[in-house]
Amino acid sequence: MERTGIDLWVGMFVVAGVAALVMLAMKVGNLGTYNVSDAYKIHAYFTNVGGLKATASIKSAGVLVGRVESITLDTQRYEAKVVMSIDKRYQFSRDTISKIQTSGLLGEQYVGLDAGGDAEMLKDGDQLKKTQSAMVLEDLIGKFLYSKAEEPAK
């Protein structure tokens, strides 16, 4: 009889451990907080997406409004085409600016949307025309060092 009680506690501990691992995997995979069932799709072209990944967050004013659905290379334009799924609760104007941003200094990259003032709203399948590509830290450091090397010695 005592053995059954121990088995029950061990079983509950194992189930709790598996549930914690699933929650951790969803958090690390950035999958836990957004449902794409009621969303519309838009796309934008970027010259450089940096480390942006499919399933990356799309935020406006720091609020999660969608997810990146896919990233492909457009062979006509030779730019990255980013397809985004936006929750239908959030409507953005046609002149919205999309930027690839980073959470903190070395954090994950996401797409930031800065709402415009146009009266006409984006619809399913529309393209965001105004984009700002990812800023690559190595490029910024290189520019800084190069500009310092060109300065005359004092």
PDB file of C-alpha atoms in Angstrom:
ATOM      1  CA  MET A   1       0.000   0.000   0.000  1.00  0.00           C
ATOM      2  CA  GLU A   2       2.829   2.384   0.845  1.00  0.00           C
ATOM      3  CA  ARG A   3       4.512   1.604  -2.481  1.00  0.00           C
ATOM      4  CA  THR A   4       1.448   2.887  -4.400  1.00  0.00           C
ATOM      5  CA  GLY A   5       1.645   6.264  -2.633  1.00  0.00           C
ATOM      6  CA  ILE A   6       5.300   6.679  -3.579  1.00  0.00           C
ATOM      7  CA  ASP A   7       4.540   5.680  -7.174  1.00  0.00           C
ATOM      8  CA  LEU A   8       1.773   8.284  -7.310  1.00  0.00           C
ATOM      9  CA  TRP A   9       4.114  11.047  -6.086  1.00  0.00           C
ATOM     10  CA  VAL A  10       6.836  10.013  -8.542  1.00  0.00           C
ATOM     11  CA  GLY A  11       4.276  10.016 -11.375  1.00  0.00           C
ATOM     12  CA  MET A  12       3.044  13.500 -10.477  1.00  0.00           C
ATOM     13  CA  PHE A  13       6.629  14.762 -10.275  1.00  0.00           C
ATOM     14  CA  VAL A  14       7.409  13.347 -13.740  1.00  0.00           C
ATOM     15  CA  VAL A  15       4.252  14.924 -15.236  1.00  0.00           C
ATOM     16  CA  ALA A  16       5.118  18.298 -13.666  1.00  0.00           C
ATOM     17  CA  GLY A  17       8.666  18.032 -15.046  1.00  0.00           C
ATOM     18  CA  VAL A  18       7.432  17.259 -18.565  1.00  0.00           C
ATOM     19  CA  ALA A  19       4.957  20.165 -18.402  1.00  0.00           C
ATOM     20  CA  ALA A  20       7.756  22.512 -17.293  1.00  0.00           C
ATOM     21  CA  LEU A  21       9.963  21.340 -20.185  1.00  0.00           C
ATOM     22  CA  VAL A  22       7.147  21.917 -22.702  1.00  0.00           C
ATOM     23  CA  MET A  23       6.558  25.432 -21.357  1.00  0.00           C
ATOM     24  CA  LEU A  24      10.298  26.157 -21.496  1.00  0.00           C
ATOM     25  CA  ALA A  25      10.529  24.880 -25.076  1.00  0.00           C
ATOM     26  CA  MET A  26       7.603  27.081 -26.130  1.00  0.00           C
ATOM     27  CA  LYS A  27       9.179  30.102 -24.442  1.00  0.00           C
ATOM     28  CA  VAL A  28      12.569  29.500 -26.053  1.00  0.00           C
ATOM     29  CA  GLY A  29      10.930  28.789 -29.417  1.00  0.00           C
ATOM     30  CA  ASN A  30       8.870  31.986 -29.090  1.00  0.00           C
ATOM     31  CA  LEU A  31       5.651  30.073 -29.797  1.00  0.00           C
ATOM     32  CA  GLY A  32       3.530  30.433 -26.714  1.00  0.00           C
ATOM     33  CA  THR A  33       1.610  33.688 -26.861  1.00  0.00           C
ATOM     34  CA  TYR A  34       0.162  34.226 -30.308  1.00  0.00           C
ATOM     35  CA  ASN A  35      -2.591  32.446 -32.194  1.00  0.00           C
ATOM     36  CA  VAL A  36      -2.719  32.962 -35.983  1.00  0.00           C
ATOM     37  CA  SER A  37      -6.275  31.656 -36.422  1.00  0.00           C
ATOM     38  CA  ASP A  38      -7.829  35.115 -36.908  1.00  0.00           C
ATOM     39  CA  ALA A  39      -5.159  37.097 -38.743  1.00  0.00           C
ATOM     40  CA  TYR A  40      -4.402  38.822 -42.022  1.00  0.00           C
ATOM     41  CA  LYS A  41      -1.155  38.545 -43.973  1.00  0.00           C
ATOM     42  CA  ILE A  42       1.003  41.381 -45.242  1.00  0.00           C
ATOM     43  CA  HIS A  43       4.536  41.414 -46.620  1.00  0.00           C
ATOM     44  CA  ALA A  44       7.540  43.711 -46.855  1.00  0.00           C
ATOM     45  CA  TYR A  45      10.905  43.675 -48.615  1.00  0.00           C
ATOM     46  CA  PHE A  46      14.173  44.270 -46.764  1.00  0.00           C
ATOM     47  CA  THR A  47      17.723  44.548 -48.103  1.00  0.00           C
ATOM     48  CA  ASN A  48      19.034  42.815 -44.966  1.00  0.00           C
ATOM     49  CA  VAL A  49      17.025  40.820 -42.418  1.00  0.00           C
ATOM     50  CA  GLY A  50      20.032  40.117 -40.176  1.00  0.00           C
ATOM     51  CA  GLY A  51      19.187  37.291 -37.775  1.00  0.00           C
ATOM     52  CA  LEU A  52      15.401  37.578 -38.132  1.00  0.00           C
ATOM     53  CA  LYS A  53      13.717  34.161 -38.081  1.00  0.00           C
ATOM     54  CA  ALA A  54      10.327  32.772 -39.026  1.00  0.00           C
ATOM     55  CA  THR A  55       8.033  32.898 -35.939  1.00  0.00           C
ATOM     56  CA  ALA A  56       9.780  36.093 -34.763  1.00  0.00           C
ATOM     57  CA  SER A  57       7.547  38.599 -32.995  1.00  0.00           C
ATOM     58  CA  ILE A  58       5.922  41.578 -34.667  1.00  0.00           C
ATOM     59  CA  LYS A  59       5.456  44.424 -32.206  1.00  0.00           C
ATOM     60  CA  SER A  60       3.913  47.860 -32.260  1.00  0.00           C
ATOM     61  CA  ALA A  61       4.614  50.148 -29.291  1.00  0.00           C
ATOM     62  CA  GLY A  62       6.067  47.106 -27.508  1.00  0.00           C
ATOM     63  CA  VAL A  63       2.854  45.073 -27.859  1.00  0.00           C
ATOM     64  CA  LEU A  64       2.864  41.713 -29.662  1.00  0.00           C
ATOM     65  CA  VAL A  65       0.574  42.104 -32.694  1.00  0.00           C
ATOM     66  CA  GLY A  66       1.708  39.219 -34.901  1.00  0.00           C
ATOM     67  CA  ARG A  67       4.367  36.769 -36.044  1.00  0.00           C
ATOM     68  CA  VAL A  68       6.715  36.460 -38.994  1.00  0.00           C
ATOM     69  CA  GLU A  69       5.337  33.662 -41.135  1.00  0.00           C
ATOM     70  CA  SER A  70       8.136  33.203 -43.669  1.00  0.00           C
ATOM     71  CA  ILE A  71      11.326  34.767 -45.000  1.00  0.00           C
ATOM     72  CA  THR A  72      12.352  34.110 -48.600  1.00  0.00           C
ATOM     73  CA  LEU A  73      14.673  35.649 -51.167  1.00  0.00           C
ATOM     74  CA  ASP A  74      12.855  37.389 -54.016  1.00  0.00           C
ATOM     75  CA  THR A  75      15.015  36.539 -57.041  1.00  0.00           C
ATOM     76  CA  GLN A  76      13.559  39.413 -59.096  1.00  0.00           C
ATOM     77  CA  ARG A  77      14.494  42.126 -56.587  1.00  0.00           C
ATOM     78  CA  TYR A  78      17.268  40.290 -54.702  1.00  0.00           C
ATOM     79  CA  GLU A  79      15.739  41.352 -51.432  1.00  0.00           C
ATOM     80  CA  ALA A  80      14.330  39.356 -48.543  1.00  0.00           C
ATOM     81  CA  LYS A  81      10.541  39.037 -48.623  1.00  0.00           C
ATOM     82  CA  VAL A  82       9.110  38.823 -45.119  1.00  0.00           C
ATOM     83  CA  VAL A  83       5.526  37.567 -44.849  1.00  0.00           C
ATOM     84  CA  MET A  84       3.833  38.626 -41.617  1.00  0.00           C
ATOM     85  CA  SER A  85       0.653  37.429 -39.957  1.00  0.00           C
ATOM     86  CA  ILE A  86      -1.086  40.253 -38.048  1.00  0.00           C
ATOM     87  CA  ASP A  87      -3.896  39.739 -35.542  1.00  0.00           C
ATOM     88  CA  LYS A  88      -7.147  41.177 -36.976  1.00  0.00           C
ATOM     89  CA  ARG A  89      -7.740  43.125 -33.772  1.00  0.00           C
ATOM     90  CA  TYR A  90      -4.912  45.434 -34.854  1.00  0.00           C
ATOM     91  CA  GLN A  91      -5.372  47.563 -37.964  1.00  0.00           C
ATOM     92  CA  PHE A  92      -2.488  49.509 -39.475  1.00  0.00           C
ATOM     93  CA  SER A  93      -2.535  52.248 -42.088  1.00  0.00           C
ATOM     94  CA  ARG A  94      -0.980  51.786 -45.524  1.00  0.00           C
ATOM     95  CA  ASP A  95       1.916  54.127 -44.691  1.00  0.00           C
ATOM     96  CA  THR A  96       3.040  52.097 -41.664  1.00  0.00           C
ATOM     97  CA  ILE A  97       6.824  51.772 -41.363  1.00  0.00           C
ATOM     98  CA  SER A  98       8.300  48.327 -40.679  1.00  0.00           C
ATOM     99  CA  LYS A  99      11.731  48.044 -39.057  1.00  0.00           C
ATOM    100  CA  ILE A 100      13.830  45.079 -38.049  1.00  0.00           C
ATOM    101  CA  GLN A 101      14.828  45.766 -34.454  1.00  0.00           C
ATOM    102  CA  THR A 102      16.666  43.991 -31.660  1.00  0.00           C
ATOM    103  CA  SER A 103      15.504  43.414 -28.083  1.00  0.00           C
ATOM    104  CA  GLY A 104      18.337  44.917 -26.082  1.00  0.00           C
ATOM    105  CA  LEU A 105      21.962  44.958 -27.179  1.00  0.00           C
ATOM    106  CA  LEU A 106      22.292  41.307 -28.192  1.00  0.00           C
ATOM    107  CA  GLY A 107      18.689  40.067 -27.916  1.00  0.00           C
ATOM    108  CA  GLU A 108      16.431  38.448 -30.472  1.00  0.00           C
ATOM    109  CA  GLN A 109      15.337  40.338 -33.544  1.00  0.00           C
ATOM    110  CA  TYR A 110      11.731  41.251 -34.269  1.00  0.00           C
ATOM    111  CA  VAL A 111       9.749  43.396 -36.700  1.00  0.00           C
ATOM    112  CA  GLY A 112       8.634  46.725 -35.259  1.00  0.00           C
ATOM    113  CA  LEU A 113       5.659  48.496 -36.829  1.00  0.00           C
ATOM    114  CA  ASP A 114       5.363  52.282 -36.520  1.00  0.00           C
ATOM    115  CA  ALA A 115       1.794  53.220 -37.432  1.00  0.00           C
ATOM    116  CA  GLY A 116       1.334  55.959 -40.008  1.00  0.00           C
ATOM    117  CA  GLY A 117      -1.448  58.491 -40.409  1.00  0.00           C
ATOM    118  CA  ASP A 118      -3.072  57.335 -43.657  1.00  0.00           C
ATOM    119  CA  ALA A 119      -6.848  56.835 -43.506  1.00  0.00           C
ATOM    120  CA  GLU A 120      -6.717  53.695 -45.663  1.00  0.00           C
ATOM    121  CA  MET A 121      -5.901  50.517 -43.727  1.00  0.00           C
ATOM    122  CA  LEU A 122      -3.832  47.510 -44.794  1.00  0.00           C
ATOM    123  CA  LYS A 123      -5.743  44.503 -46.091  1.00  0.00           C
ATOM    124  CA  ASP A 124      -4.848  40.840 -46.491  1.00  0.00           C
ATOM    125  CA  GLY A 125      -2.031  40.487 -49.039  1.00  0.00           C
ATOM    126  CA  ASP A 126      -0.916  44.149 -48.998  1.00  0.00           C
ATOM    127  CA  GLN A 127       2.718  45.247 -49.041  1.00  0.00           C
ATOM    128  CA  LEU A 128       4.383  47.584 -46.576  1.00  0.00           C
ATOM    129  CA  LYS A 129       6.324  50.023 -48.752  1.00  0.00           C
ATOM    130  CA  LYS A 130       8.366  51.791 -46.066  1.00  0.00           C
ATOM    131  CA  THR A 131      10.973  49.513 -44.501  1.00  0.00           C
ATOM    132  CA  GLN A 132      14.186  49.790 -42.530  1.00  0.00           C
ATOM    133  CA  SER A 133      16.557  46.824 -42.662  1.00  0.00           C
ATOM    134  CA  ALA A 134      18.411  45.272 -39.748  1.00  0.00           C
ATOM    135  CA  MET A 135      21.387  47.104 -38.321  1.00  0.00           C
ATOM    136  CA  VAL A 136      24.248  44.628 -38.103  1.00  0.00           C
ATOM    137  CA  LEU A 137      26.468  45.241 -35.082  1.00  0.00           C
ATOM    138  CA  GLU A 138      29.629  44.204 -36.944  1.00  0.00           C
ATOM    139  CA  ASP A 139      28.936  46.769 -39.692  1.00  0.00           C
ATOM    140  CA  LEU A 140      28.445  49.546 -37.139  1.00  0.00           C
ATOM    141  CA  ILE A 141      31.690  48.671 -35.370  1.00  0.00           C
ATOM    142  CA  GLY A 142      33.511  48.538 -38.712  1.00  0.00           C
ATOM    143  CA  LYS A 143      32.222  51.984 -39.715  1.00  0.00           C
ATOM    144  CA  PHE A 144      33.221  53.413 -36.354  1.00  0.00           C
ATOM    145  CA  LEU A 145      36.737  51.963 -36.538  1.00  0.00           C
ATOM    146  CA  TYR A 146      37.149  53.029 -40.172  1.00  0.00           C
ATOM    147  CA  SER A 147      36.115  56.611 -39.382  1.00  0.00           C
ATOM    148  CA  LYS A 148      38.553  56.706 -36.445  1.00  0.00           C
ATOM    149  CA  ALA A 149      41.386  55.437 -38.667  1.00  0.00           C
ATOM    150  CA  GLU A 150      40.791  58.268 -41.160  1.00  0.00           C
ATOM    151  CA  GLU A 151      41.016  61.014 -38.533  1.00  0.00           C
ATOM    152  CA  PRO A 152      44.343  62.881 -38.635  1.00  0.00           C
ATOM    153  CA  ALA A 153      46.703  62.312 -35.724  1.00  0.00           C
ATOM    154  CA  LYS A 154      46.962  65.187 -33.269  1.00  0.00           C
TER     155      LYS A 154
END
